[in-house]
PDB file of C-alpha atoms in Angstrom:
ATOM      1  CA  UNK Q 120      36.927 -41.907  28.439  1.00 79.00           C
ATOM      2  CA  UNK Q 121      35.828 -38.659  29.536  1.00 85.00           C
ATOM      3  CA  UNK Q 122      32.985 -38.648  27.249  1.00 85.00           C
ATOM      4  CA  UNK Q 123      31.650 -41.977  28.517  1.00 86.00           C
ATOM      5  CA  UNK Q 124      32.271 -40.357  31.922  1.00 90.00           C
ATOM      6  CA  UNK Q 125      30.247 -37.534  31.402  1.00 89.00           C
ATOM      7  CA  UNK Q 126      27.483 -39.174  29.530  1.00 85.00           C
ATOM      8  CA  UNK Q 127      26.762 -41.303  31.984  1.00 85.00           C
ATOM      9  CA  UNK Q 128      27.028 -38.768  35.541  1.00 89.00           C
ATOM     10  CA  UNK Q 129      24.206 -36.470  33.172  1.00 84.00           C
ATOM     11  CA  UNK Q 130      22.217 -39.902  32.427  1.00 80.00           C
ATOM     12  CA  UNK Q 131      22.149 -40.910  36.290  1.00 80.00           C
ATOM     13  CA  UNK Q 132      21.611 -37.674  37.355  1.00 82.00           C
ATOM     14  CA  UNK Q 133      18.648 -37.010  35.818  1.00 77.00           C
ATOM     15  CA  UNK Q 134      17.196 -40.499  36.984  1.00 74.00           C
ATOM     16  CA  UNK Q 135      18.359 -39.461  40.698  1.00 73.00           C
ATOM     17  CA  UNK Q 136      15.577 -36.446  40.052  1.00 74.00           C
ATOM     18  CA  UNK Q 137      12.428 -37.754  38.547  1.00 67.00           C
ATOM     19  CA  UNK Q 138      12.545 -41.124  39.125  1.00 61.00           C
ATOM     20  CA  UNK Q 139      12.572 -41.733  35.502  1.00 59.00           C
ATOM     21  CA  UNK Q 140      13.968 -40.727  31.960  1.00 59.00           C
ATOM     22  CA  UNK Q 141      17.317 -41.593  32.433  1.00 63.00           C
ATOM     23  CA  UNK Q 142      17.283 -45.265  30.512  1.00 65.00           C
ATOM     24  CA  UNK Q 143      16.059 -43.216  27.783  1.00 74.00           C
ATOM     25  CA  UNK Q 144      19.196 -40.312  27.440  1.00 77.00           C
ATOM     26  CA  UNK Q 145      21.734 -43.510  28.106  1.00 81.00           C
ATOM     27  CA  UNK Q 146      21.331 -45.800  24.309  1.00 81.00           C
ATOM     28  CA  UNK Q 147      21.853 -41.936  22.795  1.00 82.00           C
ATOM     29  CA  UNK Q 148      24.340 -40.805  24.557  1.00 82.00           C
ATOM     30  CA  UNK Q 149      26.343 -44.946  23.852  1.00 86.00           C
ATOM     31  CA  UNK Q 150      24.556 -44.750  20.675  1.00 86.00           C
ATOM     32  CA  UNK Q 151      25.218 -41.027  19.131  1.00 82.00           C
ATOM     33  CA  UNK Q 152      28.723 -39.804  21.677  1.00 82.00           C
ATOM     34  CA  UNK Q 153      30.486 -42.966  21.774  1.00 84.00           C
ATOM     35  CA  UNK Q 154      29.503 -44.978  18.815  1.00 85.00           C
ATOM     36  CA  UNK Q 155      28.146 -47.431  19.491  1.00 86.00           C
ATOM     37  CA  UNK Q 156      25.126 -50.338  18.149  1.00 84.00           C
ATOM     38  CA  UNK Q 157      21.555 -50.414  19.676  1.00 79.00           C
ATOM     39  CA  UNK Q 158      22.505 -54.109  20.478  1.00 77.00           C
ATOM     40  CA  UNK Q 159      25.440 -52.923  22.049  1.00 81.00           C
ATOM     41  CA  UNK Q 160      24.640 -49.334  24.074  1.00 84.00           C
ATOM     42  CA  UNK Q 161      21.564 -51.595  25.801  1.00 79.00           C
ATOM     43  CA  UNK Q 162      22.451 -54.085  28.099  1.00 82.00           C
ATOM     44  CA  UNK Q 163      25.207 -51.231  29.167  1.00 86.00           C
ATOM     45  CA  UNK Q 164      22.425 -49.316  29.633  1.00 83.00           C
ATOM     46  CA  UNK Q 165      20.739 -51.280  31.433  1.00 81.00           C
ATOM     47  CA  UNK Q 166      23.098 -52.471  33.461  1.00 85.00           C
ATOM     48  CA  UNK Q 167      24.239 -48.257  34.663  1.00 85.00           C
ATOM     49  CA  UNK Q 168      19.843 -47.549  34.863  1.00 81.00           C
ATOM     50  CA  UNK Q 169      19.408 -50.867  36.768  1.00 82.00           C
ATOM     51  CA  UNK Q 170      22.837 -49.752  39.076  1.00 83.00           C
ATOM     52  CA  UNK Q 171      22.090 -46.063  39.297  1.00 79.00           C
ATOM     53  CA  UNK Q 172      18.706 -47.010  40.290  1.00 82.00           C
ATOM     54  CA  UNK Q 173      19.920 -49.154  42.918  1.00 86.00           C
ATOM     55  CA  UNK Q 174      21.404 -46.365  44.781  1.00 83.00           C
ATOM     56  CA  UNK Q 175      17.711 -44.268  44.933  1.00 81.00           C
ATOM     57  CA  UNK Q 176      15.597 -47.279  45.848  1.00 87.00           C
ATOM     58  CA  UNK Q 177      18.154 -48.162  49.052  1.00 89.00           C
ATOM     59  CA  UNK Q 178      17.590 -43.984  49.965  1.00 84.00           C
ATOM     60  CA  UNK Q 179      13.769 -45.186  48.781  1.00 86.00           C
ATOM     61  CA  UNK Q 180      13.157 -48.215  51.940  1.00 89.00           C
ATOM     62  CA  UNK Q 181      15.462 -46.956  54.073  1.00 89.00           C
ATOM     63  CA  UNK Q 182      12.593 -44.097  53.942  1.00 86.00           C
ATOM     64  CA  UNK Q 183       9.527 -45.903  53.671  1.00 86.00           C
ATOM     65  CA  UNK Q 184       8.914 -44.429  50.412  1.00 86.00           C
ATOM     66  CA  UNK Q 185       9.147 -47.975  48.662  1.00 88.00           C
ATOM     67  CA  UNK Q 186       5.416 -49.864  47.231  1.00 90.00           C
ATOM     68  CA  UNK Q 187       7.349 -52.762  47.638  1.00 89.00           C
ATOM     69  CA  UNK Q 188       5.189 -55.458  46.973  1.00 91.00           C
ATOM     70  CA  UNK Q 189       4.014 -53.464  44.306  1.00 92.00           C
ATOM     71  CA  UNK Q 190       7.878 -53.193  42.674  1.00 91.00           C
ATOM     72  CA  UNK Q 191       8.651 -56.911  43.253  1.00 94.00           C
ATOM     73  CA  UNK Q 192       5.342 -57.994  40.727  1.00 94.00           C
ATOM     74  CA  UNK Q 193       5.504 -55.837  38.501  1.00 93.00           C
ATOM     75  CA  UNK Q 194       9.701 -56.782  38.716  1.00 90.00           C
ATOM     76  CA  UNK Q 195       8.703 -59.940  38.344  1.00 92.00           C
ATOM     77  CA  UNK Q 196       6.056 -59.579  34.844  1.00 93.00           C
ATOM     78  CA  UNK Q 197       9.082 -57.449  33.690  1.00 88.00           C
ATOM     79  CA  UNK Q 198      11.140 -60.575  34.605  1.00 85.00           C
ATOM     80  CA  UNK Q 199       8.656 -62.956  32.847  1.00 89.00           C
ATOM     81  CA  UNK Q 200       8.807 -60.046  29.114  1.00 90.00           C
ATOM     82  CA  UNK Q 201      11.988 -58.496  29.437  1.00 83.00           C
ATOM     83  CA  UNK Q 202      13.328 -61.962  27.482  1.00 85.00           C
ATOM     84  CA  UNK Q 203      10.762 -61.388  24.811  1.00 89.00           C
ATOM     85  CA  UNK Q 204      12.426 -57.874  24.057  1.00 88.00           C
ATOM     86  CA  UNK Q 205      15.608 -59.044  23.943  1.00 83.00           C
ATOM     87  CA  UNK Q 206      14.925 -61.646  21.296  1.00 87.00           C
ATOM     88  CA  UNK Q 207      13.404 -59.414  19.707  1.00 89.00           C
ATOM     89  CA  UNK Q 208      16.637 -56.875  19.448  1.00 86.00           C
ATOM     90  CA  UNK Q 209      18.735 -59.170  17.980  1.00 84.00           C
ATOM     91  CA  UNK Q 210      15.907 -60.148  15.066  1.00 89.00           C
ATOM     92  CA  UNK Q 211      15.394 -56.194  14.526  1.00 88.00           C
ATOM     93  CA  UNK Q 212      17.403 -54.493  12.055  1.00 89.00           C
ATOM     94  CA  UNK Q 213      19.140 -51.379  13.691  1.00 84.00           C
ATOM     95  CA  UNK Q 214      17.545 -48.946  11.389  1.00 88.00           C
ATOM     96  CA  UNK Q 215      14.064 -50.036  12.877  1.00 89.00           C
ATOM     97  CA  UNK Q 216      15.287 -50.431  15.964  1.00 86.00           C
ATOM     98  CA  UNK Q 217      16.295 -46.693  15.663  1.00 87.00           C
ATOM     99  CA  UNK Q 218      13.019 -45.693  14.345  1.00 90.00           C
ATOM    100  CA  UNK Q 219      11.646 -47.143  17.481  1.00 88.00           C
ATOM    101  CA  UNK Q 220      13.870 -45.117  19.983  1.00 85.00           C
ATOM    102  CA  UNK Q 221      13.186 -42.182  18.765  1.00 88.00           C
ATOM    103  CA  UNK Q 222       9.379 -42.551  18.695  1.00 89.00           C
ATOM    104  CA  UNK Q 223       9.133 -43.121  22.526  1.00 83.00           C
ATOM    105  CA  UNK Q 224      11.467 -40.501  23.374  1.00 83.00           C
ATOM    106  CA  UNK Q 225       8.786 -38.577  21.425  1.00 87.00           C
ATOM    107  CA  UNK Q 226       6.639 -40.128  23.493  1.00 83.00           C
ATOM    108  CA  UNK Q 227       8.142 -39.211  26.462  1.00 77.00           C
ATOM    109  CA  UNK Q 228       8.464 -35.674  25.614  1.00 80.00           C
ATOM    110  CA  UNK Q 229       5.056 -35.109  25.517  1.00 84.00           C
ATOM    111  CA  UNK Q 230       4.001 -37.036  28.025  1.00 74.00           C
ATOM    112  CA  UNK Q 231       6.767 -34.295  29.819  1.00 71.00           C
ATOM    113  CA  UNK Q 232       5.391 -31.877  28.653  1.00 77.00           C
ATOM    114  CA  UNK Q 233       1.604 -32.809  29.880  1.00 72.00           C
ATOM    115  CA  UNK Q 234       0.672 -30.566  32.709  1.00 55.00           C
ATOM    116  CA  UNK Q 235      -1.389 -32.212  35.232  1.00 49.00           C
ATOM    117  CA  UNK Q 236      -2.965 -31.856  38.835  1.00 46.00           C
ATOM    118  CA  UNK Q 237      -0.090 -31.298  41.812  1.00 46.00           C
ATOM    119  CA  UNK Q 238      -1.809 -32.872  45.164  1.00 44.00           C
ATOM    120  CA  UNK Q 239       0.286 -31.977  48.313  1.00 44.00           C
ATOM    121  CA  UNK Q 240      -0.028 -33.237  51.488  1.00 41.00           C
ATOM    122  CA  UNK Q 241       1.784 -33.945  54.484  1.00 38.00           C
ATOM    123  CA  UNK Q 242       1.473 -37.710  53.438  1.00 45.00           C
ATOM    124  CA  UNK Q 243       2.228 -40.693  50.204  1.00 48.00           C
ATOM    125  CA  UNK Q 244      -1.918 -40.496  50.164  1.00 45.00           C
ATOM    126  CA  UNK Q 245      -3.632 -39.059  46.913  1.00 46.00           C
ATOM    127  CA  UNK Q 246      -6.452 -37.784  47.560  1.00 45.00           C
ATOM    128  CA  UNK Q 247      -8.547 -39.678  45.121  1.00 44.00           C
ATOM    129  CA  UNK Q 248     -11.835 -41.472  45.738  1.00 44.00           C
ATOM    130  CA  UNK Q 249     -12.664 -44.679  46.183  1.00 41.00           C
ATOM    131  CA  UNK Q 250     -13.187 -46.122  42.230  1.00 49.00           C
ATOM    132  CA  UNK Q 251     -11.324 -43.587  40.766  1.00 62.00           C
ATOM    133  CA  UNK Q 252      -8.044 -45.484  40.186  1.00 80.00           C
ATOM    134  CA  UNK Q 253      -6.832 -48.932  40.407  1.00 84.00           C
ATOM    135  CA  UNK Q 254      -4.875 -48.887  42.815  1.00 88.00           C
ATOM    136  CA  UNK Q 255      -5.691 -47.427  45.856  1.00 86.00           C
ATOM    137  CA  UNK Q 256      -4.049 -47.491  49.347  1.00 84.00           C
ATOM    138  CA  UNK Q 257      -5.881 -48.574  52.587  1.00 81.00           C
ATOM    139  CA  UNK Q 258      -5.826 -45.009  54.459  1.00 78.00           C
ATOM    140  CA  UNK Q 259      -5.236 -46.750  57.957  1.00 76.00           C
ATOM    141  CA  UNK Q 260      -2.544 -48.960  56.825  1.00 77.00           C
ATOM    142  CA  UNK Q 261      -1.338 -46.660  54.207  1.00 75.00           C
ATOM    143  CA  UNK Q 262      -0.969 -49.683  52.009  1.00 82.00           C
ATOM    144  CA  UNK Q 263      -2.288 -50.780  48.861  1.00 84.00           C
ATOM    145  CA  UNK Q 264      -5.652 -52.316  48.524  1.00 84.00           C
ATOM    146  CA  UNK Q 265      -4.556 -56.312  47.049  1.00 89.00           C
ATOM    147  CA  UNK Q 266      -8.337 -55.928  45.104  1.00 89.00           C
ATOM    148  CA  UNK Q 267      -8.586 -58.245  41.334  1.00 91.00           C
ATOM    149  CA  UNK Q 268      -8.260 -55.192  39.709  1.00 91.00           C
ATOM    150  CA  UNK Q 269      -5.580 -53.726  41.770  1.00 91.00           C
ATOM    151  CA  UNK Q 270      -3.336 -56.828  41.194  1.00 93.00           C
ATOM    152  CA  UNK Q 271      -4.246 -57.005  37.273  1.00 93.00           C
ATOM    153  CA  UNK Q 272      -3.467 -53.255  36.560  1.00 92.00           C
ATOM    154  CA  UNK Q 273      -0.029 -53.444  38.383  1.00 93.00           C
ATOM    155  CA  UNK Q 274       0.584 -57.013  36.218  1.00 94.00           C
ATOM    156  CA  UNK Q 275       0.146 -55.365  32.916  1.00 93.00           C
ATOM    157  CA  UNK Q 276       2.016 -52.388  33.865  1.00 92.00           C
ATOM    158  CA  UNK Q 277       4.891 -55.627  34.355  1.00 91.00           C
ATOM    159  CA  UNK Q 278       4.471 -57.324  31.442  1.00 93.00           C
ATOM    160  CA  UNK Q 279       4.948 -54.153  29.261  1.00 91.00           C
ATOM    161  CA  UNK Q 280       7.689 -53.081  30.734  1.00 87.00           C
ATOM    162  CA  UNK Q 281       9.698 -56.284  30.280  1.00 87.00           C
ATOM    163  CA  UNK Q 282       8.984 -55.920  26.885  1.00 90.00           C
ATOM    164  CA  UNK Q 283      10.433 -52.563  26.092  1.00 87.00           C
ATOM    165  CA  UNK Q 284      12.901 -52.830  28.334  1.00 80.00           C
ATOM    166  CA  UNK Q 285      14.773 -55.984  26.848  1.00 81.00           C
ATOM    167  CA  UNK Q 286      13.591 -54.060  23.441  1.00 86.00           C
ATOM    168  CA  UNK Q 287      14.983 -50.905  23.709  1.00 81.00           C
ATOM    169  CA  UNK Q 288      17.263 -51.109  26.811  1.00 71.00           C
ATOM    170  CA  UNK Q 289      15.704 -49.010  29.305  1.00 71.00           C
ATOM    171  CA  UNK Q 290      14.412 -49.274  32.412  1.00 65.00           C
ATOM    172  CA  UNK Q 291      11.057 -48.948  31.902  1.00 74.00           C
ATOM    173  CA  UNK Q 292      10.632 -45.271  34.571  1.00 74.00           C
ATOM    174  CA  UNK Q 293       9.127 -43.142  31.644  1.00 74.00           C
ATOM    175  CA  UNK Q 294       5.910 -45.496  31.546  1.00 80.00           C
ATOM    176  CA  UNK Q 295       6.018 -46.670  35.442  1.00 84.00           C
ATOM    177  CA  UNK Q 296       5.728 -43.630  36.857  1.00 80.00           C
ATOM    178  CA  UNK Q 297       3.142 -41.604  34.911  1.00 79.00           C
ATOM    179  CA  UNK Q 298       1.131 -44.943  35.069  1.00 84.00           C
ATOM    180  CA  UNK Q 299       1.583 -45.164  38.669  1.00 85.00           C
ATOM    181  CA  UNK Q 300       0.397 -41.332  38.874  1.00 82.00           C
ATOM    182  CA  UNK Q 301      -2.878 -42.238  36.461  1.00 83.00           C
ATOM    183  CA  UNK Q 302      -3.730 -45.535  38.185  1.00 86.00           C
ATOM    184  CA  UNK Q 303      -2.728 -45.353  41.544  1.00 88.00           C
ATOM    185  CA  UNK Q 304      -3.753 -42.271  44.355  1.00 84.00           C
ATOM    186  CA  UNK Q 305       0.382 -42.494  45.891  1.00 86.00           C
ATOM    187  CA  UNK Q 306       2.253 -39.323  46.025  1.00 83.00           C
ATOM    188  CA  UNK Q 307       5.150 -38.217  43.240  1.00 79.00           C
ATOM    189  CA  UNK Q 308       7.712 -39.189  46.548  1.00 80.00           C
ATOM    190  CA  UNK Q 309       6.354 -42.950  46.854  1.00 86.00           C
ATOM    191  CA  UNK Q 310       6.031 -42.631  42.798  1.00 86.00           C
ATOM    192  CA  UNK Q 311       9.737 -41.825  42.315  1.00 82.00           C
ATOM    193  CA  UNK Q 312      11.435 -44.550  44.868  1.00 86.00           C
ATOM    194  CA  UNK Q 313       9.127 -47.423  43.713  1.00 89.00           C
ATOM    195  CA  UNK Q 314       9.195 -47.260  39.685  1.00 86.00           C
ATOM    196  CA  UNK Q 315      13.688 -46.074  41.441  1.00 86.00           C
ATOM    197  CA  UNK Q 316      13.644 -50.089  42.850  1.00 90.00           C
ATOM    198  CA  UNK Q 317      11.863 -51.632  39.631  1.00 88.00           C
ATOM    199  CA  UNK Q 318      13.925 -49.653  37.188  1.00 84.00           C
ATOM    200  CA  UNK Q 319      16.667 -51.561  39.566  1.00 87.00           C
ATOM    201  CA  UNK Q 320      15.009 -54.703  39.509  1.00 86.00           C
ATOM    202  CA  UNK Q 321      13.968 -55.350  35.790  1.00 79.00           C
ATOM    203  CA  UNK Q 322      17.516 -54.157  34.471  1.00 80.00           C
ATOM    204  CA  UNK Q 323      19.350 -55.685  36.069  1.00 83.00           C
ATOM    205  CA  UNK Q 324      17.222 -59.354  34.587  1.00 77.00           C
ATOM    206  CA  UNK Q 325      18.019 -58.029  31.114  1.00 74.00           C
ATOM    207  CA  UNK Q 326      21.771 -57.226  32.464  1.00 81.00           C
ATOM    208  CA  UNK Q 327      21.673 -61.269  32.899  1.00 83.00           C
ATOM    209  CA  UNK Q 328      19.648 -62.244  29.917  1.00 76.00           C
ATOM    210  CA  UNK Q 329      22.339 -60.415  27.823  1.00 77.00           C
ATOM    211  CA  UNK Q 330      24.448 -62.546  29.357  1.00 81.00           C
ATOM    212  CA  UNK Q 331      23.223 -65.230  28.900  1.00 81.00           C
ATOM    213  CA  UNK Q 332      22.699 -64.503  25.628  1.00 74.00           C
ATOM    214  CA  UNK Q 333      27.162 -63.302  25.198  1.00 77.00           C
ATOM    215  CA  UNK Q 334      26.945 -60.257  25.138  1.00 75.00           C
ATOM    216  CA  UNK Q 335      29.763 -58.582  27.034  1.00 80.00           C
ATOM    217  CA  UNK Q 336      30.849 -54.845  28.202  1.00 84.00           C
ATOM    218  CA  UNK Q 337      34.768 -53.673  28.279  1.00 84.00           C
ATOM    219  CA  UNK Q 338      35.946 -50.935  30.087  1.00 88.00           C
ATOM    220  CA  UNK Q 339      34.751 -47.820  28.625  1.00 87.00           C
ATOM    221  CA  UNK Q 340      31.268 -49.779  29.366  1.00 87.00           C
ATOM    222  CA  UNK Q 341      31.866 -50.066  32.768  1.00 90.00           C
ATOM    223  CA  UNK Q 342      33.458 -46.032  33.076  1.00 92.00           C
ATOM    224  CA  UNK Q 343      29.566 -45.336  32.280  1.00 90.00           C
ATOM    225  CA  UNK Q 344      27.918 -47.417  34.672  1.00 89.00           C
ATOM    226  CA  UNK Q 345      30.756 -46.135  37.432  1.00 91.00           C
ATOM    227  CA  UNK Q 346      29.612 -42.498  36.920  1.00 91.00           C
ATOM    228  CA  UNK Q 347      25.581 -43.470  36.444  1.00 87.00           C
ATOM    229  CA  UNK Q 348      25.607 -44.146  39.784  1.00 87.00           C
ATOM    230  CA  UNK Q 349      28.138 -40.860  40.914  1.00 90.00           C
ATOM    231  CA  UNK Q 350      25.308 -38.939  38.719  1.00 86.00           C
ATOM    232  CA  UNK Q 351      22.195 -40.255  40.332  1.00 81.00           C
ATOM    233  CA  UNK Q 352      23.892 -39.909  43.994  1.00 84.00           C
ATOM    234  CA  UNK Q 353      23.498 -36.055  43.038  1.00 87.00           C
ATOM    235  CA  UNK Q 354      20.995 -36.274  41.104  1.00 81.00           C
ATOM    236  CA  UNK Q 355      18.706 -37.342  45.266  1.00 74.00           C
ATOM    237  CA  UNK Q 356      20.566 -34.004  46.740  1.00 79.00           C
ATOM    238  CA  UNK Q 357      19.241 -31.882  44.303  1.00 80.00           C
ATOM    239  CA  UNK Q 358      15.814 -33.317  43.983  1.00 70.00           C
ATOM    240  CA  UNK Q 359      13.974 -31.182  46.352  1.00 66.00           C
ATOM    241  CA  UNK Q 360      16.202 -28.058  45.039  1.00 76.00           C
ATOM    242  CA  UNK Q 361      14.915 -27.856  41.338  1.00 73.00           C
ATOM    243  CA  UNK Q 362      11.294 -27.198  40.798  1.00 74.00           C
ATOM    244  CA  UNK Q 363       9.400 -30.304  38.480  1.00 67.00           C
ATOM    245  CA  UNK Q 364       7.495 -28.092  35.524  1.00 73.00           C
ATOM    246  CA  UNK Q 365      11.318 -26.912  34.460  1.00 76.00           C
ATOM    247  CA  UNK Q 366      13.200 -29.808  35.154  1.00 71.00           C
ATOM    248  CA  UNK Q 367       9.999 -31.945  33.320  1.00 72.00           C
ATOM    249  CA  UNK Q 368      10.041 -29.333  30.287  1.00 80.00           C
ATOM    250  CA  UNK Q 369      13.688 -29.421  30.053  1.00 76.00           C
ATOM    251  CA  UNK Q 370      14.202 -33.287  30.232  1.00 75.00           C
ATOM    252  CA  UNK Q 371      11.712 -33.154  26.515  1.00 80.00           C
ATOM    253  CA  UNK Q 372      13.016 -30.079  25.113  1.00 83.00           C
ATOM    254  CA  UNK Q 373      16.396 -32.937  25.482  1.00 78.00           C
ATOM    255  CA  UNK Q 374      14.200 -36.305  24.322  1.00 81.00           C
ATOM    256  CA  UNK Q 375      12.367 -33.622  20.926  1.00 87.00           C
ATOM    257  CA  UNK Q 376      16.151 -32.695  20.200  1.00 86.00           C
ATOM    258  CA  UNK Q 377      18.025 -36.199  20.484  1.00 82.00           C
ATOM    259  CA  UNK Q 378      14.652 -37.990  18.907  1.00 86.00           C
ATOM    260  CA  UNK Q 379      15.036 -36.097  15.643  1.00 89.00           C
ATOM    261  CA  UNK Q 380      18.934 -37.076  15.641  1.00 84.00           C
ATOM    262  CA  UNK Q 381      18.489 -40.013  15.339  1.00 84.00           C
ATOM    263  CA  UNK Q 382      15.763 -39.670  13.185  1.00 88.00           C
ATOM    264  CA  UNK Q 383      18.016 -37.215  10.731  1.00 87.00           C
ATOM    265  CA  UNK Q 384      21.069 -39.983  11.371  1.00 82.00           C
ATOM    266  CA  UNK Q 385      18.474 -43.605  10.746  1.00 83.00           C
ATOM    267  CA  UNK Q 386      17.582 -41.537   7.769  1.00 83.00           C
ATOM    268  CA  UNK Q 387      21.598 -40.452   6.327  1.00 76.00           C
TER     269      UNK Q 387
END
């Protein structure tokens, strides 16, 4: 019970600080720390990530940071494609799922370690010029200009996020955050808030699908979920005090170590 609480707090903390990455740590914590299988861990991880993300999303909505139309579109496509991931999760062998998850962690770590230009600005607008990004904010309204290209881009992101979420039990923040940075001119604080809303919605849909498939969560799982919410609250309070680069480097190092250990366990 104590171990589940500890891992839950850490997962929520990472999610609150970065807007991504919590789910990528939740599954290894349950599999390696508590001895669960991937199929057991995935719905609990989704529930924990979704609950913690909802707390952060509500805070983002209060401050007007969430791009809620974009979040709803991504979540809608995620809802459609999440059952596809859940289906394959129950068809693939445990070792294959472990290998896929390990490779995913390495990919996330490499993205985190990649240095990126940081745009300073008093608002949530970036400094890209028209044509440089698939989705651009209208400089007068502060909202996305919903072109066909922008809509298709966000819909595709939702579909991919939904499949990965259902397959591996992750919220998808590790996909949403870098995709938003690459494809839109939204500033980082808006990206994190929007990512948290998408994660909470997609995770909720994935959990409902898992329950319909007969999955049940025990008391240990609910302890992990409650602890993750506590971690999220702490993370949201600390996020302005920790240098983003230090946070990314530390998180990437953890991902690489955990991925290596998971591959070692799979090989054994």
